[in-house]
Short mmCIF file of C-alpha atoms in Angstrom, two decimals:
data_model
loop_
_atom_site.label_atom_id
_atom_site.label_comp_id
_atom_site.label_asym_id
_atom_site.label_seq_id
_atom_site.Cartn_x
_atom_site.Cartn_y
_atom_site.Cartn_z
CA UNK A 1 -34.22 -44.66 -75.19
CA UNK A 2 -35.92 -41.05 -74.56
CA UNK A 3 -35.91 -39.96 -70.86
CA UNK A 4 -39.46 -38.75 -69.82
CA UNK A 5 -40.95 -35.23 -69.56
CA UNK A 6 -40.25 -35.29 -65.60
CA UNK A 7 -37.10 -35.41 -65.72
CA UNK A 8 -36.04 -32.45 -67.82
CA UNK A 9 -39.35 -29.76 -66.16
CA UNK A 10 -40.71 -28.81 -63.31
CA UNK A 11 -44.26 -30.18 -62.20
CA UNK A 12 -47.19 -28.07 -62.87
CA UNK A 13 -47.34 -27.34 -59.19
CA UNK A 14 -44.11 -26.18 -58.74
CA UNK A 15 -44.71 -23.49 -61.38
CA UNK A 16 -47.40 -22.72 -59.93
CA UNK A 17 -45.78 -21.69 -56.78
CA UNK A 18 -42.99 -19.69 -58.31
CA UNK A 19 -44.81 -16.20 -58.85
CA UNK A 20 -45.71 -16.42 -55.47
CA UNK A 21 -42.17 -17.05 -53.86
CA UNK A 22 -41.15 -14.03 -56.39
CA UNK A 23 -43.87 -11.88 -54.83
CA UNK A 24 -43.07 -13.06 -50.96
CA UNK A 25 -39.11 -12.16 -51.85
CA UNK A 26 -40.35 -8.51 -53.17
CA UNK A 27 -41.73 -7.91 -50.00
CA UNK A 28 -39.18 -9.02 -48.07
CA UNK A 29 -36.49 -7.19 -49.83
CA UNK A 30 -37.40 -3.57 -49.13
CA UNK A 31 -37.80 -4.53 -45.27
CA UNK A 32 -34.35 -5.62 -44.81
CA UNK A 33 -32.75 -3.08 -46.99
CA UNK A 34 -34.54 -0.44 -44.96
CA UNK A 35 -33.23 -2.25 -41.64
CA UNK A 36 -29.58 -2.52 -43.05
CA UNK A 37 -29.66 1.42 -43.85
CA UNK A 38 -31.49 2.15 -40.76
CA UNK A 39 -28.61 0.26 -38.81
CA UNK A 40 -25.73 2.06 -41.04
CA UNK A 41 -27.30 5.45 -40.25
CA UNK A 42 -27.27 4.75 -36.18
CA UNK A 43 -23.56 3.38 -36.26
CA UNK A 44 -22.56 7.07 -38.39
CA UNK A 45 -24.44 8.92 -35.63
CA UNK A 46 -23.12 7.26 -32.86
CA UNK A 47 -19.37 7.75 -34.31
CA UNK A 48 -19.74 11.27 -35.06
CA UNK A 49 -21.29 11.93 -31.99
CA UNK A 50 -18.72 10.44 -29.59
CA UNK A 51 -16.11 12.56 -29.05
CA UNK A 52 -12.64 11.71 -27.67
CA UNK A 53 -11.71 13.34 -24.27
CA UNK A 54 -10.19 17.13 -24.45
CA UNK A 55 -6.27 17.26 -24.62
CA UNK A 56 -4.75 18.91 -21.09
CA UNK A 57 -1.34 21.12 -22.17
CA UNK A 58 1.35 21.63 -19.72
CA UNK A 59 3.98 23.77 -19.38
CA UNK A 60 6.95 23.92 -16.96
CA UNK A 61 6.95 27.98 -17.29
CA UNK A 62 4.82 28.79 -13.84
CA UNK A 63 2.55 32.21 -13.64
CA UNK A 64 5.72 34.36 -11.80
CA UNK A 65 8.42 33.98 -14.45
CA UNK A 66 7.13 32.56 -17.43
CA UNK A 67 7.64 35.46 -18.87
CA UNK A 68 10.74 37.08 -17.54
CA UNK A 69 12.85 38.38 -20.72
CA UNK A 70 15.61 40.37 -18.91
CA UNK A 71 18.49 39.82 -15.97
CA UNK A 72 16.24 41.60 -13.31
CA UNK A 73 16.11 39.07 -10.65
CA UNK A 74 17.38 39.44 -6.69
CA UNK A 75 20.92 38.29 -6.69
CA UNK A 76 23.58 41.28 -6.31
CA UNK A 77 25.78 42.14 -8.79
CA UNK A 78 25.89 42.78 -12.47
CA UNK A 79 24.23 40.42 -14.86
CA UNK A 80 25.42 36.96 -15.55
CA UNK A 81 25.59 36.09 -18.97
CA UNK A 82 24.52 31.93 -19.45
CA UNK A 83 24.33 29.83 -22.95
CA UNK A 84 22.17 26.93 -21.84
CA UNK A 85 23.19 24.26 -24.99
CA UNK A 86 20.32 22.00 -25.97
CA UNK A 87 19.18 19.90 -22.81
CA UNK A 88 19.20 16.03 -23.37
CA UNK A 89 16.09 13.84 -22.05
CA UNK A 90 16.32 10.04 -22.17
CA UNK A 91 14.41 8.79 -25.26
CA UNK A 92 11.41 7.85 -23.12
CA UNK A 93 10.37 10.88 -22.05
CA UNK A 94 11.46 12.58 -25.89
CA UNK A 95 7.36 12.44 -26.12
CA UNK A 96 4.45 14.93 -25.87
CA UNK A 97 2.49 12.23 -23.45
CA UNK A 98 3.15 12.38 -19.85
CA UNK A 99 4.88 9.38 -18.80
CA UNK A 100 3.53 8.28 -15.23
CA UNK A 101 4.69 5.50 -12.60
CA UNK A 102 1.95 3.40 -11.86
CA UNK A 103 2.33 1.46 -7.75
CA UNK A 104 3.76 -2.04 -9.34
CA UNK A 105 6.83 0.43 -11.10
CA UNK A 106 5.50 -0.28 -14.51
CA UNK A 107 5.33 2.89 -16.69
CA UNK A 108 2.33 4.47 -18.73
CA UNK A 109 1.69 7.24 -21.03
CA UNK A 110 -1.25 9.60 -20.67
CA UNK A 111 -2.62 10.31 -23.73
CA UNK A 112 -4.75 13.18 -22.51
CA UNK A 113 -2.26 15.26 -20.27
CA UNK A 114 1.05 16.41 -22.61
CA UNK A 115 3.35 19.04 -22.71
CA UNK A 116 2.73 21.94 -24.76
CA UNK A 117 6.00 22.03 -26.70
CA UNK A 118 8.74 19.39 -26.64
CA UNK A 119 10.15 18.37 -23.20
CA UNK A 120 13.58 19.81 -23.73
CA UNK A 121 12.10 22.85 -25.15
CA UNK A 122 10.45 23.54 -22.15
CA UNK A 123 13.04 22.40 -19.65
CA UNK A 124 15.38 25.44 -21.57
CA UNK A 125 12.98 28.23 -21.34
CA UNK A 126 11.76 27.01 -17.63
CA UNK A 127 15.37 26.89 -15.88
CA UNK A 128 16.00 30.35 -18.64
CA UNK A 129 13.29 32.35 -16.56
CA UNK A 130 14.07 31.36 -12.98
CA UNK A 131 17.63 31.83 -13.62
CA UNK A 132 16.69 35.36 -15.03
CA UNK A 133 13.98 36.61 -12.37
CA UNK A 134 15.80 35.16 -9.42
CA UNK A 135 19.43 35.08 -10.73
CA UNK A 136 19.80 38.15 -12.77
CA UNK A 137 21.11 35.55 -15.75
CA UNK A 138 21.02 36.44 -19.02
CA UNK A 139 20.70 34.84 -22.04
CA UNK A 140 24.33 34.73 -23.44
CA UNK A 141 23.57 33.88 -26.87
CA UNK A 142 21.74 36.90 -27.60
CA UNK A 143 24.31 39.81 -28.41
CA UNK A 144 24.85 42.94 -26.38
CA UNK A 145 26.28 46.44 -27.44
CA UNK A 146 29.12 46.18 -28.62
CA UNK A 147 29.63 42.53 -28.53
CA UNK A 148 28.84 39.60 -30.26
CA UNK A 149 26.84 36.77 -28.80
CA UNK A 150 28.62 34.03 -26.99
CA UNK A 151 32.19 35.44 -28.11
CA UNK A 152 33.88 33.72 -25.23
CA UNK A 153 32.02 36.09 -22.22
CA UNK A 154 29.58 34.07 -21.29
CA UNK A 155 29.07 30.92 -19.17
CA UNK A 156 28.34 27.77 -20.92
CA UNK A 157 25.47 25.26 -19.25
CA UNK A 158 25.24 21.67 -20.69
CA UNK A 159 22.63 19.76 -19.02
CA UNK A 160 21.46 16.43 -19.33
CA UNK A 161 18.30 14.97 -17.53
CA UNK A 162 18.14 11.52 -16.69
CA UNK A 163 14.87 11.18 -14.78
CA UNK A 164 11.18 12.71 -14.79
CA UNK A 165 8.26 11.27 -13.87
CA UNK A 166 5.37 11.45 -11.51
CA UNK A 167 3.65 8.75 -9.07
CA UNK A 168 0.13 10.46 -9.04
CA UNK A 169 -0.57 11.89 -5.60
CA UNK A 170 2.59 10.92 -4.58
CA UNK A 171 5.52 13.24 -5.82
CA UNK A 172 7.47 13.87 -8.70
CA UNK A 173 11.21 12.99 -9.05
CA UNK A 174 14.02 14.89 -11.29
CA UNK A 175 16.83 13.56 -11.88
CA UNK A 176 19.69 15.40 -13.77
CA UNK A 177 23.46 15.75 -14.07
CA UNK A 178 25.49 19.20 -15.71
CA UNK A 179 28.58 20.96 -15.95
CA UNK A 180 29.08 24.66 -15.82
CA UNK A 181 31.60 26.22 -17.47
CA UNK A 182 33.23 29.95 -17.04
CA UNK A 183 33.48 32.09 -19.60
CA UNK A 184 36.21 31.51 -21.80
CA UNK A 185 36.48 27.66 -20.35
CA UNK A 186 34.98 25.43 -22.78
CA UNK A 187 36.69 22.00 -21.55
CA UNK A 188 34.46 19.55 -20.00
CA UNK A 189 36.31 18.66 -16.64
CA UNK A 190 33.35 17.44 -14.16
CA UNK A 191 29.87 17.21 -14.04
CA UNK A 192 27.72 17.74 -10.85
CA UNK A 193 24.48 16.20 -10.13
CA UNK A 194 21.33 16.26 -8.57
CA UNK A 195 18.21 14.01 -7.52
CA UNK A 196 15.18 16.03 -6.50
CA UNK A 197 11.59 14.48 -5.03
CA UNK A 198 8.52 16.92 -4.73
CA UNK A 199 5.21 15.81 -3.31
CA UNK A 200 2.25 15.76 -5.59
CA UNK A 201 -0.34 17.53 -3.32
CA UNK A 202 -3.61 16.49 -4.45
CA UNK A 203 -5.44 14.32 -7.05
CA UNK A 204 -5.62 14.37 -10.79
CA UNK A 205 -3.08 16.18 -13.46
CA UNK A 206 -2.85 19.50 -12.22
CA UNK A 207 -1.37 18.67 -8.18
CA UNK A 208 1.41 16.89 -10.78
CA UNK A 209 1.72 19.88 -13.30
CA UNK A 210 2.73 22.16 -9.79
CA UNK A 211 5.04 19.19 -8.69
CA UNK A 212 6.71 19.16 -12.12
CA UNK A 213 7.46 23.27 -11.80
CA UNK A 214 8.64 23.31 -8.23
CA UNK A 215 11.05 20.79 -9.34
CA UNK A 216 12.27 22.96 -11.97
CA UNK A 217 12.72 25.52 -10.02
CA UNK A 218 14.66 23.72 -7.85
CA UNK A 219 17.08 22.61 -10.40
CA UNK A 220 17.21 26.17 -11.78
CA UNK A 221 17.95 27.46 -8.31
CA UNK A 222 20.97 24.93 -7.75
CA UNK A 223 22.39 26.26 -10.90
CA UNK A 224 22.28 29.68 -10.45
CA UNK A 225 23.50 29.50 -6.74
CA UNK A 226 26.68 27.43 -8.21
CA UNK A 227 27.16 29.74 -11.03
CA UNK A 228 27.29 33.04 -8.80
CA UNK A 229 29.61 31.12 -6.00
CA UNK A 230 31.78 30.65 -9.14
CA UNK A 231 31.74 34.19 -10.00
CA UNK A 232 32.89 34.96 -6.78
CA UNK A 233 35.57 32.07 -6.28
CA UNK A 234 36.47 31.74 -9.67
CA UNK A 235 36.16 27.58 -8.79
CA UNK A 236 33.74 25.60 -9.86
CA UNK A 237 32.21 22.95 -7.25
CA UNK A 238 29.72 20.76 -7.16
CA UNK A 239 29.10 21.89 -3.55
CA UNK A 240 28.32 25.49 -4.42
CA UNK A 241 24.95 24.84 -5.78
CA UNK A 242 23.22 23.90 -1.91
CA UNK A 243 20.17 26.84 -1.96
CA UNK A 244 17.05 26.15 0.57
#
């Protein structure tokens, strides 16, 4: 039995429509292509015109001795020779970001306001320059005439902090713990330690930059005021290092 014509072709009319749904599909076509490139264009401007907010560097160095390179500070006597050993920070704050206390306690990073070389880096050449321009300290592992560096005449400073980090506008709180050795003592006996809160005066990252310094300074200063009492006692105590 042979199936009829219908069934295997399209009606005359439908044929007859074909050319134009081809035509009606031609115009279309450029319209949306345009509006697809048109739309890819706009998203490409829009990303290379927004631009993510300017990084803020901090350092702990302040303005006055930042860049003190020699003994020449007010304590009497001859200069104290110091080998500050690489300062330990708790992995948390091993980071560029500043690391923040928000009210509820909870912690967060600032991904705009960082320090401008690692956190221990700075710590060592902060407490470095106060103890030099206010101390008359040293650096003991750079030789002198006639001797070599750190050959058993200098003190010995190993420092750990456990603690820094900033409410904003409300202070800034250091926490640390160290042990100062004598020259030509290189057993670790006791280690003193220390828990220092400095108002942040003001809104926004800077009022917290200045909180951050002071802090270090204070640090610095308990060191230096221990190490010299220790020059002159020959003892080392914890109690030594009280400075206004």
């Amino acid at each position: 039995m042979t199936a009829s014509k219908s069934e295997h072709s399209a009606s005359p009319a439908a044929l007859q429509r074909l050319p134009r749904v081809a035509m009606r599909l031609a115009q279309l076509a450029p319209f949306h292509v345009g509006r697809l490139m048109a739309g890819l264009a706009t998203a490409v401007l829009l990303a290379c015109s927004t631009t993510p907010p300017p990084l803020r560097l901090h350092s702990l160095l302040d303005s006055e001795t930042g860049f003190a390179a020699t003994g020449n500070g007010s304590a009497a006597g001859a200069p104290a020779r110091l080998v500050i050993t690489p300062i330990q920070v708790p992995t948390a704050l091993d980071r560029p970001q500043w690391l923040v206390r928000r009210a509820d306690e909870s912690l967060q990073l600032l991904e705009e306001d960082r320090w401008a070389s690692p956190l221990a880096d700075e710590l060592k050449a902060a407490l470095r320059a106060r103890l030099s321009s206010r101390w008359n300290v040293v650096d003991g592992a750079l030789p002198t005439s006639g001797t070599a560096a750190d050959s058993g005449f200098s003190w010995r400073l190993v420092l750990e902090v456990l603690r820094l980090d900033a409410r904003p506008a409300v202070d800034v709180q250091l926490e640390a713990r160290w042990t100062l050795l004598a020259p030509q003592v290189r057993s670790l006996e006791g280690a003193c330690s220390v828990r220092i809160v400095e108002p942040v005066q003001g809104q926004g990252p800077l009022p917290i930059a200045d909180a951050y310094r002071r802090a270090t300074l204070r640090l610095a200063d308990r060191i230096g005021a221990q190490l010299r009492a220790g020059e002159q006692s020959g003892a080392q105590s914890c109690g030594m290092a009280a400075v206004s």
